[in-house]
Amino acid sequence: MLDVSDLAVSFGEQSVVSGVDFTVDRGSLVGLVGPNGAGKTTVLRALKGTLDPDTGTVRVDGDPIREKSAKAVSRLVASTPQGTALSFDFSVRQTVEMGRTPHLGRFDRMGEDDQRAVERAMERASVAEFADRPFTSLSGGERQRVLLARALAQETPVLLLDEPTASLDINHAVRTLELVRTLVDDGKTAVAAIHDLNLAARYCDELVLLAGGRVRAAGRPADVLTSDTLRDAFDAETLVTTQPGTDAPLVTPLSERESVARRVHVIGTGTPAAAAVSKLAGAGCQVSIGVVPAGDTAAERAADLDCEAVTVPTFAGIDDAARERAADLAAAADAVVIAGETGDGNRPVIEAGNACLAVESGGSGHASGALDTVPLAGLSEAVASLPSATERDAARPLDQSATD
Amino acid sequence: MRFAGRTVGWSAGLVAVLCAVVTTSAGIGPVWIPPGVVGKVLLNAVVVPTGLSISGPAVDVTTAHVFSYAVSDLQTQIVMQVRLPRILLGAVVGFSLAAAGTIMQGIFRNPMADPSIIGVSSGAAVGAVGFIVAPVVIPFGLGLRGAAFAGALVAAFGVYLIATRNGRTPVATLLLAGVAIQTFLGAVVSFLLLHSGESIRRALYWLMGHLKGASWPEVTTSVVLVAIPFVALLAYARDLNIMLLGEEDAQSLGIEVERTKRVLLALSAVITAAGVAVAGIVGFVGLIVPHVMRLLVGPDHRILLPTAALAGASFLVATDTLARSGSAEVPVGIVTAVLGAPFFLYLLRKREVHEL
């Protein structure tokens, strides 16, 4: 439906985007993501034909957009801007009615079809309840929804949205994207610049990651949003997991000071262990876990985070091979962390570990009262404060290591 | 339709106000003529075509007077030959300035814009003062009016050319180019005035804006010059509404922004030039009247443009009546500014002006 090839745009001497190629299939929702100043808005403006690219073409339905009249384009492509310069007091209804312009001749009046389209658009964007208020009296989020309603009233096959959720509360942000999703499922094609990676991942069929004026990655959200690409594009450390209830990736930014370069083995099951794994992996630790039943939340979390997990089939009991492997991991780790229910079979694994910490839990009854307990929030700091395995080995007297 | 009804209602009301103002104004002067008598005089002047005979190239329209009230010849003479041309000219000028002001405020998305923002008035001033100081023979007997009209259009076109690059005319550039050209032309006018010798009084009088010495041919010419572009502007009212959203938005709603801007600028330049050429520089009408009407009827140009124009006509007729009814006549430009400026400042304080 939309085809961008070798697009380059510069403002004066400043090159904004170059060599941008991507296609948007009919009936799909594509998210444009990327850091501030990556050229998302510029690409959208090129898509709606309001700027002259230095090179490259944008095709809508096979035809170059620059060869079409504004009117022809406006019947194919509707867009919502990030904001609007509207400073005269049009009512919400009048503003939405302007979306019908592409369908009206110079001397035409709004017909019944047009009125219906306006009503439906206002209904869908949930702005009908303030249809008669002046646009200038609305809040930023309400204005954004009015602009969406205006674009919907245009009734075009293609919808371009520039930060449609930027100033929306969480309820309206989700409702807006659900609405766009529904429209796309009904056959529209949409491209949205979205700065919230998780919302983008959850609602878009495909993502195009722009950084430094180029396409860094494009494809399914799970393929685009990886720690490596995000580090490359945003220059930031992130933790990529899975959004609960979907298979969309969940990106959690990490602050740099948290990065703890330690090797940690986690023993435990269930949510507490899963939380410990996330926390530690998020802090930059190299995490392993086990022995844990396959299918346990903690095992799944470890798999999401590319952490090594020693698993055994559920209810099968711990076999020797698994126990040995886990014990090796524990012995090699800088620290062993116990979180949640461990099971008696894991006792040799715990004993194989050097420095042991337990995560505070609301009265879970595992028998390691002698261990240091730390709250989950302070877990990575506690691990960081322990000496590393190499430091410990260096400090340990030779004879003692021989008797081990 | 509710909307069309509102437009017709407001316009009809303002036409009635204009008729009342014209009738009253025609009675005011050294000789007082009651409105009733003025009304009769005006009705006596109404003609309807009764027959049409075409003989070869000549088309002969026979007309008949509908009314024949008994009114003294002197009163008819005063109303029809002395006062009415001036009043109608005032109405046309007020109409044109208010209409052009509305358009300019729309194009610039700025409530502070006025018709002369693209240099029309300054150009007219150079044309007019230049003609007064160094009269040249202009064909068709256009004289002062022609020189002012031409000067206005040349200046506006010059500003447009300066502000246009690669087929695009950003309004910010247009605004700044307009200010620069206005300043430059102001200097030219000052220079011309310095060397105007005996004719400085006439030149200054023109610059202050007045309607003295209006004649029927002038009225006819300016009606034609204003009416045709005005009708075209009405056809662009909806486009102008959408231009208020910003040019990028307008483009994506199917408006050919640059072409629309060109058309609107050209039409409103002609309208302003027609007004300024006959009346000199009459300030504030084109700034205040659209402002007030926007407060009353809202920003939709389909209703704002006709109502502002009609209100402008009434406003200028009324202020010109004030201007000529004192013991010594003052230029109407002074009256509009004296009344307009405080009112404008009041608006400025009362309503936030968001953007400049």
Coordinates of N, CA, C and O in Angstrom, one line a residue, chain A residues 239-244 250 270-281 287 289 292 295-309 376:
Chain A
L239 N 16.2 -4.0 29.0 CA 16.0 -5.3 29.3 C 14.7 -5.7 28.5 O 13.7 -5.0 28.6
V240 N 14.8 -6.7 27.6 CA 13.7 -7.0 26.8 C 13.1 -8.3 27.3 O 13.8 -9.4 27.3
T241 N 11.8 -8.3 27.7 CA 11.1 -9.5 28.1 C 9.8 -9.6 27.3 O 9.7 -8.9 26.3
T242 N 8.9 -10.3 27.8 CA 7.6 -10.4 27.1 C 6.5 -9.8 27.9 O 6.4 -9.9 29.1
Q243 N 5.6 -9.1 27.1 CA 4.5 -8.5 27.8 C 3.6 -9.5 28.3 O 3.2 -10.5 27.5
P244 N 3.1 -9.4 29.5 CA 2.2 -10.5 30.1 C 1.0 -10.6 29.2 O 0.4 -9.6 28.8
L250 N 8.6 -6.7 25.8 CA 8.4 -5.6 26.8 C 9.8 -5.0 27.0 O 10.7 -5.8 27.4
G270 N 8.7 -20.1 41.0 CA 7.6 -19.2 41.1 C 7.9 -17.8 40.9 O 9.0 -17.4 40.5
T271 N 6.9 -16.9 41.2 CA 7.1 -15.5 41.0 C 8.3 -14.9 41.7 O 9.0 -14.1 41.1
P272 N 8.6 -15.3 43.0 CA 9.7 -14.7 43.6 C 11.0 -14.9 42.9 O 11.8 -14.0 42.7
A273 N 11.2 -16.1 42.4 CA 12.4 -16.4 41.7 C 12.4 -15.7 40.3 O 13.5 -15.2 39.9
A274 N 11.3 -15.6 39.7 CA 11.2 -14.9 38.4 C 11.5 -13.4 38.6 O 12.3 -12.9 37.8
A275 N 11.0 -12.9 39.7 CA 11.3 -11.5 40.0 C 12.8 -11.3 40.2 O 13.4 -10.3 39.7
A276 N 13.4 -12.2 40.9 CA 14.8 -12.1 41.2 C 15.6 -12.2 39.9 O 16.6 -11.4 39.7
V277 N 15.2 -13.1 39.0 CA 15.9 -13.3 37.7 C 15.8 -12.0 37.0 O 16.8 -11.4 36.4
S278 N 14.6 -11.4 36.9 CA 14.4 -10.1 36.1 C 15.3 -9.0 36.7 O 16.0 -8.3 36.0
K279 N 15.2 -8.9 38.0 CA 15.9 -7.9 38.7 C 17.5 -8.0 38.4 O 18.1 -7.0 38.1
L280 N 18.0 -9.2 38.6 CA 19.4 -9.4 38.4 C 19.8 -9.2 36.9 O 20.8 -8.5 36.6
A281 N 19.0 -9.8 36.1 CA 19.4 -9.7 34.6 C 19.3 -8.2 34.2 O 20.1 -7.7 33.5
V287 N 22.9 -14.3 34.6 CA 22.1 -15.1 35.6 C 21.9 -16.5 35.0 O 21.7 -16.7 33.8
I289 N 19.8 -20.2 36.5 CA 18.8 -20.7 37.5 C 18.7 -22.2 37.4 O 18.8 -22.8 36.4
V292 N 15.0 -26.1 38.3 CA 13.7 -25.6 38.4 C 12.8 -26.4 37.4 O 13.3 -26.9 36.4
G295 N 8.5 -25.1 32.7 CA 7.1 -24.5 32.8 C 6.8 -23.7 34.0 O 5.8 -23.0 34.1
D296 N 7.8 -23.7 34.9 CA 7.6 -22.8 36.1 C 7.8 -21.3 35.6 O 8.5 -21.1 34.6
T297 N 7.1 -20.4 36.2 CA 7.2 -19.0 35.9 C 8.7 -18.5 35.8 O 9.1 -17.8 34.9
A298 N 9.5 -19.0 36.8 CA 10.9 -18.6 36.8 C 11.7 -19.1 35.6 O 12.5 -18.4 35.0
A299 N 11.3 -20.4 35.2 CA 12.0 -21.0 34.1 C 11.7 -20.2 32.8 O 12.5 -19.9 31.9
E300 N 10.4 -19.8 32.7 CA 10.0 -19.1 31.5 C 10.6 -17.7 31.4 O 11.1 -17.2 30.4
R301 N 10.7 -17.0 32.6 CA 11.3 -15.7 32.6 C 12.8 -15.8 32.2 O 13.3 -15.0 31.4
A302 N 13.4 -16.9 32.7 CA 14.9 -17.1 32.4 C 15.0 -17.3 30.9 O 15.9 -16.7 30.3
A303 N 14.1 -18.0 30.3 CA 14.2 -18.2 28.8 C 14.0 -16.9 28.1 O 14.7 -16.6 27.1
D304 N 13.0 -16.1 28.5 CA 12.8 -14.8 27.9 C 14.0 -14.0 27.9 O 14.3 -13.2 27.0
L305 N 14.8 -14.1 29.0 CA 15.9 -13.2 29.2 C 17.2 -13.8 28.7 O 18.3 -13.3 29.0
D306 N 17.1 -14.9 28.0 CA 18.3 -15.6 27.5 C 19.2 -16.0 28.7 O 20.4 -15.9 28.6
C307 N 18.6 -16.4 29.8 CA 19.5 -16.9 30.9 C 19.5 -18.4 30.9 O 18.5 -19.0 30.5
E308 N 20.6 -18.9 31.3 CA 20.7 -20.4 31.3 C 19.8 -20.9 32.5 O 19.8 -20.4 33.6
A309 N 19.0 -21.9 32.2 CA 18.1 -22.5 33.2 C 18.3 -24.1 33.1 O 18.3 -24.7 32.1
L376 N 13.9 -7.6 47.7 CA 14.0 -7.7 46.3 C 14.6 -6.4 45.7 O 15.5 -6.4 44.9

